[in-house]
CSV table of C-alpha atoms and ligand atoms in Angstrom, one decimal:
chain,number,residue,atom,x,y,z
A,28,MET,CA,0.0,0.0,0.0
A,29,SER,CA,1.9,3.1,-1.2
A,30,LEU,CA,0.6,6.4,-2.4
A,31,PRO,CA,1.9,7.5,-5.8
A,32,ALA,CA,1.7,11.2,-5.0
A,33,ARG,CA,1.3,13.3,-1.9
A,34,THR,CA,-0.2,16.3,-3.7
A,35,VAL,CA,-2.7,16.1,-6.5
A,36,ASP,CA,-5.1,18.3,-8.3
A,37,VAL,CA,-8.1,16.1,-7.7
A,38,LEU,CA,-8.6,13.4,-5.2
A,39,VAL,CA,-11.5,11.0,-5.8
A,40,VAL,CA,-12.5,9.1,-2.8
A,41,GLY,CA,-14.1,5.7,-3.6
A,42,ALA,CA,-13.6,3.4,-6.6
A,43,GLY,CA,-17.1,2.3,-7.3
A,44,GLN,CA,-19.0,3.3,-10.4
A,45,ALA,CA,-19.4,6.9,-9.4
A,46,GLY,CA,-15.7,7.4,-8.5
A,47,LEU,CA,-14.4,5.6,-11.6
A,48,GLY,CA,-16.8,7.3,-13.9
A,49,THR,CA,-15.8,10.7,-12.5
A,50,ALA,CA,-12.1,9.9,-12.9
A,51,ARG,CA,-12.7,9.0,-16.6
A,52,ARG,CA,-14.5,12.3,-17.2
A,53,LEU,CA,-11.7,14.2,-15.4
A,54,VAL,CA,-9.2,12.6,-17.8
A,55,ASP,CA,-11.4,13.7,-20.8
A,56,ALA,CA,-11.6,17.2,-19.4
A,57,GLY,CA,-7.8,17.4,-19.5
A,58,VAL,CA,-7.2,17.4,-15.7
A,59,PRO,CA,-3.8,15.8,-15.5
A,60,ASP,CA,-3.3,15.0,-11.9
A,61,VAL,CA,-6.1,12.7,-10.5
A,62,LEU,CA,-5.8,10.1,-7.8
A,63,VAL,CA,-8.5,7.6,-6.7
A,64,LEU,CA,-8.3,6.2,-3.2
A,65,GLU,CA,-10.3,3.1,-2.4
A,66,ALA,CA,-10.9,1.7,1.1
A,67,ALA,CA,-11.2,-1.9,0.0
A,68,GLU,CA,-11.0,-3.1,-3.6
A,69,VAL,CA,-12.5,-1.8,-6.8
A,70,GLY,CA,-16.2,-2.7,-6.9
A,71,ALA,CA,-16.1,-3.8,-3.3
A,72,SER,CA,-19.8,-2.9,-2.7
A,73,TRP,CA,-20.9,-5.4,-5.3
A,74,THR,CA,-18.7,-8.3,-4.1
A,75,GLY,CA,-20.0,-7.6,-0.6
A,76,ARG,CA,-23.7,-8.1,-1.5
A,77,TRP,CA,-25.6,-11.3,-1.3
A,78,ALA,CA,-24.5,-14.3,-3.4
A,79,GLY,CA,-27.5,-14.6,-5.6
A,80,LEU,CA,-27.8,-10.9,-6.5
A,81,ARG,CA,-28.5,-10.0,-10.1
A,82,LEU,CA,-28.7,-6.4,-11.1
A,83,PHE,CA,-32.1,-5.2,-12.1
A,84,THR,CA,-30.6,-3.1,-14.9
A,85,PRO,CA,-29.8,-5.0,-18.2
A,86,ARG,CA,-26.2,-5.4,-19.2
A,87,ARG,CA,-26.2,-2.6,-21.7
A,88,PHE,CA,-27.5,-0.2,-19.1
A,89,SER,CA,-25.1,-1.3,-16.4
A,90,THR,CA,-22.1,0.4,-18.0
A,91,LEU,CA,-19.8,3.4,-17.7
A,92,PRO,CA,-18.8,5.3,-20.8
A,93,GLY,CA,-16.3,3.7,-23.2
A,94,LEU,CA,-16.4,0.1,-22.0
A,95,PRO,CA,-19.3,-2.1,-23.1
A,96,PHE,CA,-20.5,-4.8,-20.6
A,97,PRO,CA,-19.2,-8.2,-21.8
A,98,PRO,CA,-21.9,-10.6,-22.9
A,99,GLY,CA,-22.9,-13.4,-20.5
A,100,PRO,CA,-25.8,-15.6,-19.5
A,101,GLY,CA,-28.9,-13.7,-18.6
A,102,GLU,CA,-30.0,-10.2,-19.6
A,103,SER,CA,-28.7,-8.6,-16.4
A,104,PRO,CA,-25.3,-9.1,-14.8
A,105,THR,CA,-24.6,-10.8,-11.5
A,106,ARG,CA,-22.9,-8.9,-8.8
A,107,LEU,CA,-19.6,-10.6,-9.5
A,108,GLU,CA,-19.8,-9.7,-13.2
A,109,MET,CA,-20.4,-6.1,-12.2
A,110,ALA,CA,-17.4,-6.1,-9.8
A,111,ALA,CA,-15.2,-7.7,-12.6
A,112,TYR,CA,-16.5,-5.0,-15.0
A,113,LEU,CA,-15.5,-2.2,-12.6
A,114,ARG,CA,-12.0,-3.8,-12.1
A,115,ARG,CA,-11.5,-3.9,-15.8
A,116,TYR,CA,-12.6,-0.3,-16.0
A,117,ALA,CA,-10.1,0.7,-13.4
A,118,ASP,CA,-7.4,-1.2,-15.3
A,119,VAL,CA,-7.9,0.7,-18.6
A,120,LEU,CA,-8.4,4.1,-16.9
A,121,ASP,CA,-5.2,6.0,-17.0
A,122,VAL,CA,-5.5,7.2,-13.4
A,123,PRO,CA,-3.8,5.7,-10.4
A,124,VAL,CA,-6.4,3.8,-8.3
A,125,VAL,CA,-4.9,2.9,-4.9
A,126,THR,CA,-6.9,0.1,-3.2
A,127,GLY,CA,-6.9,-0.9,0.5
A,128,THR,CA,-6.5,2.8,1.4
A,129,PRO,CA,-9.4,4.3,3.2
A,130,VAL,CA,-9.6,8.0,3.7
A,131,THR,CA,-10.1,8.3,7.4
A,132,GLY,CA,-10.2,12.1,7.7
A,133,LEU,CA,-10.7,15.0,5.4
A,134,THR,CA,-9.9,18.5,6.6
A,135,ARG,CA,-9.3,21.9,4.9
A,136,ALA,CA,-5.6,22.8,4.2
A,137,GLY,CA,-5.5,26.4,2.9
A,138,THR,CA,-7.7,26.6,-0.1
A,139,GLY,CA,-7.4,22.9,-0.6
A,140,PHE,CA,-7.8,19.7,1.4
A,141,ARG,CA,-5.8,17.3,3.5
A,142,ALA,CA,-6.9,13.6,3.4
A,143,ALA,CA,-5.6,11.2,6.1
A,144,THR,CA,-5.1,7.6,5.2
A,145,PRO,CA,-3.2,4.7,6.9
A,146,ALA,CA,-0.5,5.1,4.2
A,147,GLY,CA,0.0,8.8,4.9
A,148,GLU,CA,-1.5,12.1,4.0
A,149,VAL,CA,-2.5,13.4,0.6
A,150,THR,CA,-3.2,17.1,-0.2
A,151,ALA,CA,-5.6,17.9,-3.0
A,152,ARG,CA,-6.9,21.1,-4.5
A,153,GLN,CA,-10.3,19.5,-5.3
A,154,VAL,CA,-12.0,16.5,-3.7
A,155,VAL,CA,-14.8,14.3,-5.1
A,156,VAL,CA,-16.5,12.2,-2.5
A,157,ALA,CA,-17.9,9.0,-4.2
A,158,THR,CA,-18.1,6.7,-1.3
A,159,GLY,CA,-21.6,5.5,-2.1
A,160,PRO,CA,-25.0,6.0,-0.5
A,161,HIS,CA,-25.3,2.4,0.7
A,162,ARG,CA,-22.7,2.2,3.5
A,163,ARG,CA,-24.5,1.9,6.8
A,164,PRO,CA,-27.6,-0.3,7.4
A,165,ARG,CA,-30.7,1.6,8.2
A,166,VAL,CA,-32.8,-0.5,10.6
A,167,PRO,CA,-35.9,0.6,12.4
A,168,ALA,CA,-35.3,1.5,16.1
A,169,ALA,CA,-37.8,-1.3,17.0
A,170,ALA,CA,-35.2,-3.9,16.0
A,171,ALA,CA,-33.5,-3.4,19.4
A,172,ASP,CA,-36.6,-4.7,21.2
A,173,LEU,CA,-36.5,-8.1,19.6
A,174,ALA,CA,-35.6,-11.0,21.8
A,175,PRO,CA,-31.9,-12.1,21.6
A,176,ASP,CA,-32.9,-15.5,20.2
A,177,VAL,CA,-34.7,-14.0,17.2
A,178,VAL,CA,-32.1,-14.0,14.4
A,179,ALA,CA,-32.3,-10.6,12.7
A,180,LEU,CA,-30.1,-9.6,9.8
A,181,HIS,CA,-29.9,-6.5,7.6
A,182,SER,CA,-29.7,-7.3,3.9
A,183,SER,CA,-26.1,-6.0,3.8
A,184,ALA,CA,-25.1,-8.8,6.2
A,185,TYR,CA,-27.1,-11.6,4.4
A,186,ARG,CA,-25.2,-13.7,1.8
A,187,GLU,CA,-27.3,-16.9,1.4
A,188,PRO,CA,-30.4,-18.7,2.9
A,189,ALA,CA,-28.1,-20.7,5.3
A,190,ASP,CA,-27.4,-17.4,7.1
A,191,LEU,CA,-30.9,-17.7,8.6
A,192,PRO,CA,-32.2,-20.5,10.7
A,193,ASP,CA,-34.7,-23.0,9.2
A,194,GLY,CA,-38.3,-22.0,9.7
A,195,PRO,CA,-40.4,-18.9,8.9
A,196,VAL,CA,-38.8,-15.6,8.0
A,197,LEU,CA,-40.2,-12.1,8.0
A,198,VAL,CA,-38.7,-9.9,5.3
A,199,VAL,CA,-39.2,-6.3,6.1
A,200,GLY,CA,-39.2,-3.8,3.1
A,201,GLY,CA,-41.0,-3.2,-0.2
A,202,GLY,CA,-38.1,-2.5,-2.6
A,203,ASN,CA,-36.0,-4.6,-5.0
A,204,SER,CA,-33.9,-6.1,-2.3
A,205,ALA,CA,-36.9,-7.3,-0.3
A,206,ALA,CA,-38.5,-8.7,-3.4
A,207,GLN,CA,-35.4,-10.6,-4.6
A,208,LEU,CA,-34.6,-12.0,-1.1
A,209,ALA,CA,-38.2,-13.0,-0.3
A,210,LEU,CA,-38.3,-15.0,-3.5
A,211,GLU,CA,-34.9,-16.6,-2.8
A,212,LEU,CA,-35.9,-17.6,0.7
A,213,ALA,CA,-39.4,-18.8,-0.3
A,214,ALA,CA,-37.7,-21.7,-2.1
A,215,THR,CA,-36.8,-23.3,1.3
A,216,ARG,CA,-39.1,-21.8,4.0
A,217,PRO,CA,-42.3,-19.9,4.7
A,218,VAL,CA,-41.8,-16.2,4.0
A,219,THR,CA,-43.9,-13.2,5.0
A,220,VAL,CA,-43.1,-9.8,3.5
A,221,ALA,CA,-44.1,-6.7,5.6
A,222,ALA,CA,-43.9,-3.8,3.1
A,223,PRO,CA,-45.1,-0.2,3.7
A,224,GLY,CA,-47.8,-0.9,1.0
A,225,VAL,CA,-48.4,-3.3,-1.8
A,226,PRO,CA,-45.1,-3.1,-3.8
A,227,ARG,CA,-45.5,-1.5,-7.2
A,228,ALA,CA,-44.2,-4.2,-9.4
A,229,LEU,CA,-43.2,-3.2,-13.0
A,230,PRO,CA,-42.8,-5.7,-15.8
A,231,THR,CA,-39.2,-6.3,-16.9
A,232,HIS,CA,-40.3,-6.1,-20.6
A,233,VAL,CA,-43.0,-4.3,-22.6
A,234,LEU,CA,-43.6,-5.4,-26.2
A,235,GLY,CA,-40.4,-7.5,-25.9
A,236,ILE,CA,-38.3,-4.4,-25.1
A,237,SER,CA,-36.7,-4.0,-21.6
A,238,LEU,CA,-38.7,-1.6,-19.4
A,239,TYR,CA,-35.4,0.1,-18.5
A,240,ARG,CA,-35.0,1.1,-22.1
A,241,TRP,CA,-38.6,2.4,-22.3
A,242,LEU,CA,-38.0,4.5,-19.2
A,243,LEU,CA,-34.8,5.9,-20.8
A,244,VAL,CA,-36.3,6.7,-24.2
A,245,THR,CA,-39.4,8.3,-22.7
A,246,GLY,CA,-37.1,10.5,-20.7
A,247,VAL,CA,-38.3,9.3,-17.3
A,248,LEU,CA,-34.9,8.1,-16.0
A,249,ASN,CA,-33.1,11.2,-17.2
A,250,ALA,CA,-35.8,13.6,-15.8
A,251,GLY,CA,-34.3,16.2,-13.6
A,252,SER,CA,-34.9,15.7,-9.8
A,253,GLY,CA,-36.8,19.1,-9.7
A,254,THR,CA,-38.9,18.6,-12.8
A,255,PRO,CA,-42.6,17.5,-12.5
A,256,VAL,CA,-41.7,14.0,-13.7
A,257,GLY,CA,-38.7,13.8,-11.3
A,258,ARG,CA,-40.9,14.9,-8.4
A,259,LEU,CA,-43.6,12.5,-9.2
A,260,VAL,CA,-41.2,9.5,-9.4
A,261,ARG,CA,-39.6,10.6,-6.1
A,262,ARG,CA,-42.9,10.9,-4.3
A,263,ARG,CA,-43.8,7.3,-5.1
A,264,ASP,CA,-42.4,4.3,-3.3
A,265,GLU,CA,-39.5,2.5,-5.0
A,266,ALA,CA,-40.8,0.3,-7.8
A,267,VAL,CA,-39.9,-3.3,-8.0
A,268,PHE,CA,-38.5,-4.5,-11.3
A,269,GLY,CA,-40.2,-7.8,-12.3
A,270,ARG,CA,-43.5,-9.4,-11.4
A,271,ASP,CA,-42.3,-12.5,-9.7
A,272,LEU,CA,-43.2,-11.3,-6.2
A,273,PRO,CA,-46.9,-10.6,-7.0
A,274,ARG,CA,-47.0,-14.0,-8.8
A,275,ALA,CA,-45.5,-15.7,-5.7
A,276,VAL,CA,-48.0,-13.9,-3.5
A,277,ARG,CA,-50.9,-15.0,-5.7
A,278,ALA,CA,-49.7,-18.6,-5.7
A,279,GLY,CA,-49.5,-18.6,-1.9
A,280,ARG,CA,-45.7,-19.1,-1.9
A,281,VAL,CA,-45.1,-15.7,-0.1
A,282,ARG,CA,-47.5,-14.0,2.3
A,283,LEU,CA,-47.7,-10.2,1.9
A,284,VAL,CA,-48.7,-7.8,4.8
A,285,PRO,CA,-48.9,-4.3,3.4
A,286,HIS,CA,-48.0,-2.5,6.6
A,287,ARG,CA,-44.9,-0.9,8.0
A,288,VAL,CA,-43.2,-2.5,11.1
A,289,VAL,CA,-43.6,0.1,13.8
A,290,GLY,CA,-42.6,-1.8,17.0
A,291,ALA,CA,-41.2,-5.0,18.3
A,292,ALA,CA,-41.3,-6.8,21.6
A,293,GLY,CA,-39.7,-10.2,22.3
A,294,ARG,CA,-40.7,-12.6,19.6
A,295,ALA,CA,-43.2,-10.4,17.8
A,296,VAL,CA,-43.4,-7.2,15.7
A,297,THR,CA,-46.2,-4.7,15.6
A,298,LEU,CA,-47.4,-3.4,12.3
A,299,ALA,CA,-48.8,0.0,11.4
A,300,ASP,CA,-52.4,-1.3,11.4
A,301,GLY,CA,-52.0,-2.5,15.0
A,302,SER,CA,-51.7,-6.2,14.2
A,303,VAL,CA,-49.0,-8.3,15.8
A,304,LEU,CA,-46.9,-10.8,14.0
A,305,PRO,CA,-44.9,-13.5,15.8
A,306,VAL,CA,-41.4,-13.8,14.4
A,307,HIS,CA,-38.7,-16.4,14.3
A,308,ALA,CA,-36.2,-14.7,12.0
A,309,VAL,CA,-36.2,-11.2,10.5
A,310,LEU,CA,-34.4,-9.9,7.4
A,311,TRP,CA,-34.4,-6.1,7.4
A,312,CYS,CA,-34.4,-4.8,3.8
A,313,THR,CA,-34.9,-1.3,5.0
A,314,GLY,CA,-32.3,0.6,3.2
A,315,PHE,CA,-29.0,2.3,3.9
A,316,LEU,CA,-27.4,5.5,5.0
A,317,PRO,CA,-24.1,7.1,3.8
A,318,ASP,CA,-21.1,7.0,6.0
A,319,THR,CA,-19.7,10.5,6.3
A,320,GLY,CA,-18.1,10.4,9.8
A,321,TRP,CA,-14.6,10.9,8.3
A,322,LEU,CA,-15.5,14.3,6.8
A,323,GLU,CA,-14.5,16.9,9.2
A,324,ILE,CA,-15.3,20.1,7.2
A,325,PRO,CA,-17.7,22.6,8.6
A,326,GLY,CA,-20.6,23.2,6.2
A,327,ALA,CA,-20.1,20.0,4.3
A,328,LEU,CA,-22.8,17.9,6.2
A,329,GLY,CA,-26.3,18.6,7.5
A,330,PRO,CA,-27.3,17.9,11.1
A,331,GLY,CA,-27.9,14.2,10.4
A,332,GLY,CA,-24.5,13.8,8.6
A,333,GLU,CA,-26.2,14.0,5.2
A,334,PRO,CA,-24.3,15.6,2.3
A,335,VAL,CA,-25.2,19.3,1.8
A,336,HIS,CA,-25.0,20.0,-1.9
A,337,ARG,CA,-26.7,21.5,-5.0
A,338,ARG,CA,-26.5,19.2,-7.9
A,339,GLY,CA,-23.4,17.6,-6.4
A,340,ALA,CA,-21.6,20.8,-5.6
A,341,SER,CA,-20.9,21.4,-1.9
A,342,PRO,CA,-21.1,24.9,-0.5
A,343,VAL,CA,-17.5,24.2,0.6
A,344,PRO,CA,-15.4,25.4,-2.4
A,345,GLY,CA,-13.5,22.5,-4.1
A,346,LEU,CA,-15.7,19.8,-2.6
A,347,HIS,CA,-17.9,17.7,-4.8
A,348,TRP,CA,-20.3,14.7,-4.3
A,349,MET,CA,-20.9,11.9,-6.8
A,350,GLY,CA,-23.3,9.0,-6.8
A,351,LEU,CA,-26.0,10.5,-4.6
A,352,PRO,CA,-29.5,9.3,-5.3
A,353,TRP,CA,-31.4,12.2,-7.0
A,354,GLN,CA,-28.2,14.2,-7.3
A,355,THR,CA,-29.5,15.8,-10.5
A,356,ARG,CA,-31.8,13.2,-12.0
A,357,VAL,CA,-34.0,10.2,-11.4
A,358,ASN,CA,-31.2,7.8,-12.3
A,359,SER,CA,-28.3,9.6,-10.6
A,360,GLY,CA,-27.9,6.8,-8.1
A,361,LEU,CA,-27.9,4.1,-10.8
A,362,VAL,CA,-24.9,2.9,-12.9
A,363,ASP,CA,-26.4,4.3,-16.1
A,364,GLY,CA,-26.9,7.7,-14.5
A,365,VAL,CA,-23.3,8.2,-13.4
A,366,ASP,CA,-22.0,9.7,-16.7
A,367,ARG,CA,-24.2,12.8,-16.9
A,368,ASP,CA,-23.3,13.7,-13.4
A,369,ALA,CA,-19.6,12.8,-13.9
A,370,ARG,CA,-19.4,15.1,-16.9
A,371,ARG,CA,-21.0,17.9,-15.0
A,372,THR,CA,-18.6,17.4,-12.0
A,373,ALA,CA,-15.5,17.2,-14.2
A,374,GLY,CA,-16.5,20.4,-16.0
A,375,ARG,CA,-17.0,22.2,-12.7
A,376,ILE,CA,-13.6,21.0,-11.5
A,377,ARG,CA,-11.8,21.9,-14.7
A,378,ARG,CA,-13.3,25.4,-14.5
A,379,ALA,CA,-12.3,25.8,-10.8
A,380,LEU,CA,-8.7,24.7,-11.5
A,381,ASP,CA,-8.5,26.9,-14.6
A,382,GLY,CA,-9.8,29.8,-12.5
A,383,ALA,CA,-7.4,29.2,-9.7
A,384,VAL,CA,-4.1,28.9,-11.6
A,385,GLY,CA,-4.7,29.5,-15.3
A,386,ARG,CA,-5.0,26.7,-17.7
A,387,ARG,CA,-1.3,26.7,-18.7
A,388,ASP,CA,-0.2,26.1,-15.2
A,389,LEU,CA,-2.0,22.8,-15.1
A,390,GLY,CA,0.3,21.4,-17.6
A,391,GLY,CA,-2.5,19.6,-19.4
A,392,PRO,CA,-4.1,20.1,-22.9
A,393,PRO,CA,-7.1,22.3,-23.4
A,394,PRO,CA,-10.2,20.6,-22.1
A,395,HIS,CA,-12.1,18.4,-24.5
A,396,ARG,CA,-15.5,19.6,-25.4
A,397,LEU,CA,-17.4,17.7,-22.8
A,398,GLY,CA,-20.5,15.9,-24.0
A,399,ARG,CA,-19.0,15.3,-27.5
A,400,GLN,CA,-16.6,12.5,-26.5
A,401,THR,CA,-19.1,10.2,-24.9
A,402,ARG,CA,-17.3,7.0,-25.9
A,403,TRP,CA,-13.7,5.8,-25.9
A,404,PRO,CA,-12.7,5.1,-29.5
A,405,ASP,CA,-13.0,1.5,-30.5
A,406,PRO,CA,-9.5,0.0,-29.7
A,407,ALA,CA,-9.8,-2.2,-32.8
A,408,THR,CA,-10.2,0.6,-35.2
A,409,SER,CA,-8.3,3.5,-33.7
A,410,THR,CA,-4.9,4.4,-32.6
A,411,PRO,CA,-4.1,6.0,-29.2
A,412,PRO,CA,-3.9,9.8,-29.3
A,413,SER,CA,-0.5,11.3,-29.5
A,414,SER,CA,-1.5,14.1,-27.1
A,415,PRO,CA,0.6,14.4,-24.0
A,416,CYS,CA,-2.4,14.2,-21.8
A,417,PRO,CA,-3.1,11.0,-19.8
A,418,SER,CA,-5.0,8.7,-22.1
A,419,PRO,CA,-6.8,5.5,-21.4
A,420,ARG,CA,-4.7,2.4,-21.7
A,421,TRP,CA,-6.4,0.7,-24.6
A,422,PRO,CA,-8.5,-2.3,-23.7
A,423,THR,CA,-7.5,-5.4,-25.5
A,424,ARG,CA,-10.2,-7.6,-27.0
A,425,PRO,CA,-10.9,-10.7,-25.1
B,8,FAD,C1,-28.7,-4.4,-3.2
B,8,FAD,C2,-28.5,-3.3,-4.3
B,8,FAD,C3,-28.8,-3.6,-5.6
B,8,FAD,C4,-28.6,-2.6,-6.6
B,8,FAD,N1,-28.8,-2.9,-7.9
B,8,FAD,C5,-28.6,-2.0,-8.8
B,8,FAD,C6,-28.9,-2.3,-10.2
B,8,FAD,O1,-29.3,-3.4,-10.6
B,8,FAD,N2,-28.6,-1.3,-11.2
B,8,FAD,C7,-28.2,-0.1,-10.8
B,8,FAD,O2,-28.0,0.7,-11.7
B,8,FAD,N3,-28.0,0.2,-9.5
B,8,FAD,C8,-28.2,-0.7,-8.5
B,8,FAD,N4,-28.0,-0.3,-7.2
B,8,FAD,C9,-27.7,1.1,-6.8
B,8,FAD,C10,-26.3,1.5,-7.1
B,8,FAD,O3,-26.0,1.4,-8.5
B,8,FAD,C11,-25.2,0.8,-6.3
B,8,FAD,O4,-25.5,0.9,-4.9
B,8,FAD,C12,-23.8,1.2,-6.6
B,8,FAD,O5,-22.9,0.3,-5.9
B,8,FAD,C13,-23.5,2.6,-6.2
B,8,FAD,O6,-22.2,3.0,-6.7
B,8,FAD,P1,-21.3,4.1,-6.0
B,8,FAD,O7,-20.0,4.1,-6.8
B,8,FAD,O8,-22.0,5.3,-5.8
B,8,FAD,O9,-21.0,3.5,-4.6
B,8,FAD,P2,-20.3,2.1,-4.2
B,8,FAD,O10,-20.4,1.1,-5.2
B,8,FAD,O11,-20.7,1.8,-2.8
B,8,FAD,O12,-18.7,2.5,-4.2
B,8,FAD,C14,-18.2,3.3,-3.2
B,8,FAD,C15,-16.8,2.9,-2.9
B,8,FAD,O13,-16.2,3.8,-2.0
B,8,FAD,C16,-15.3,3.0,-1.1
B,8,FAD,N5,-15.2,3.8,0.1
B,8,FAD,C17,-16.2,4.1,1.1
B,8,FAD,N6,-15.7,4.9,2.0
B,8,FAD,C18,-14.4,5.1,1.7
B,8,FAD,C19,-13.4,5.9,2.3
B,8,FAD,N7,-13.6,6.6,3.4
B,8,FAD,N8,-12.2,6.0,1.7
B,8,FAD,C20,-12.0,5.3,0.5
B,8,FAD,N9,-12.9,4.6,-0.1
B,8,FAD,C21,-14.1,4.5,0.5
B,8,FAD,C22,-16.1,1.7,-0.9
B,8,FAD,O14,-15.2,0.7,-0.5
B,8,FAD,C23,-16.7,1.5,-2.3
B,8,FAD,O15,-15.8,0.7,-3.1
B,8,FAD,C24,-28.2,-1.3,-6.2
B,8,FAD,C25,-27.9,-1.0,-4.8
B,8,FAD,C26,-28.1,-2.0,-3.9
B,8,FAD,C27,-27.9,-1.7,-2.4
């Protein structure tokens, strides 16, 4: 674990899709001196999720710019395929990505920042925080009132059915994780789902075309968070991709109680309608919170530790967020939505660096026209550019 540089123009914290996509767009914008620090390994969030997880986004919509998703069995990738894709992306990105190096503290240093890591300090003129919105399990307070012999796990700690004891399981939540895990568990035991309402299940395909594609072409996924469409989508509960859950409920393989869990006592939970459900094991699919405890900069976080930002720009000059749900659009928190926000963030950073020192002092070429270069050239038909700017290492064909 060694740091290639102690002072950089831009430090990107986190090597998930948001961090790597931003690093790519910084390269395109001609920012020469970028460093990505990653606490674990590239794509760690995906390897850390449950074994049977398949993305709900089809392969072609699970990509970052310039590197198509390799073909494979099934329309959507598995979590391991996604992690491998991100590792490949980091390999062909001409930016140092240092793994196993968590940023444990970020403070101001003059007009820039000082990041503390176990391998030493890095100073940076601009910082992009791309550490992911799904870091800390969000579990209802009632969970603490369950008896110690009730096995209760958050979805982030669940890997496979054997993690739960034989016998009935209560799955709490109405989103995609709850739906996928309820179906997985229903193959071997009785499952009840307690969701805040009847989950809104969408078909995966309409007229033979993936729903994700329909939502893209109709502009729903790219709708701005503040537009009428964006506000409407945000007001509604998370939609579940696929109709397998309602089918299983109709077939009696899964029991659905459309009420929130509001309390717990011993071996039972209380639902919002006042009914009481005995429980043997509970799987909380109740979402996540970001982990921002290491950010020690006044004004960067709200009272609950939530990022303060406008379209990803922090009120703290030089600090930027990436990968936040609803950052600018409906799909900002999805793989496919990274690039639009990354281009915006890279442009903002390039302008800030230009304004601070003058373009020539950066030593890089003039910025590319962002938005035009949305794809890396096909390595089979093009030659690497001769420009002195850091360029992608060209992916070889498998
Ligand atoms: C169960 C589940 C299924 C999902 N399925 C889909 C799907 O099918 N399609 C889709 O588009 N989206 C999906 N998402 C949403 C989203 O795409 C993923 O959560 C994705 O992992 C978010 O990417 P990210 O880069 O923002 O964060 P992450 O993937 O979480 O990456 C953040 C990285 O930052 C690192 N890090 C954290 N703290 C530090 C630190 N202090 N210093 C250095 N590094 C740090 C982490 O180790 C991690 O590698 C899903 C989310 C969940 C929870």
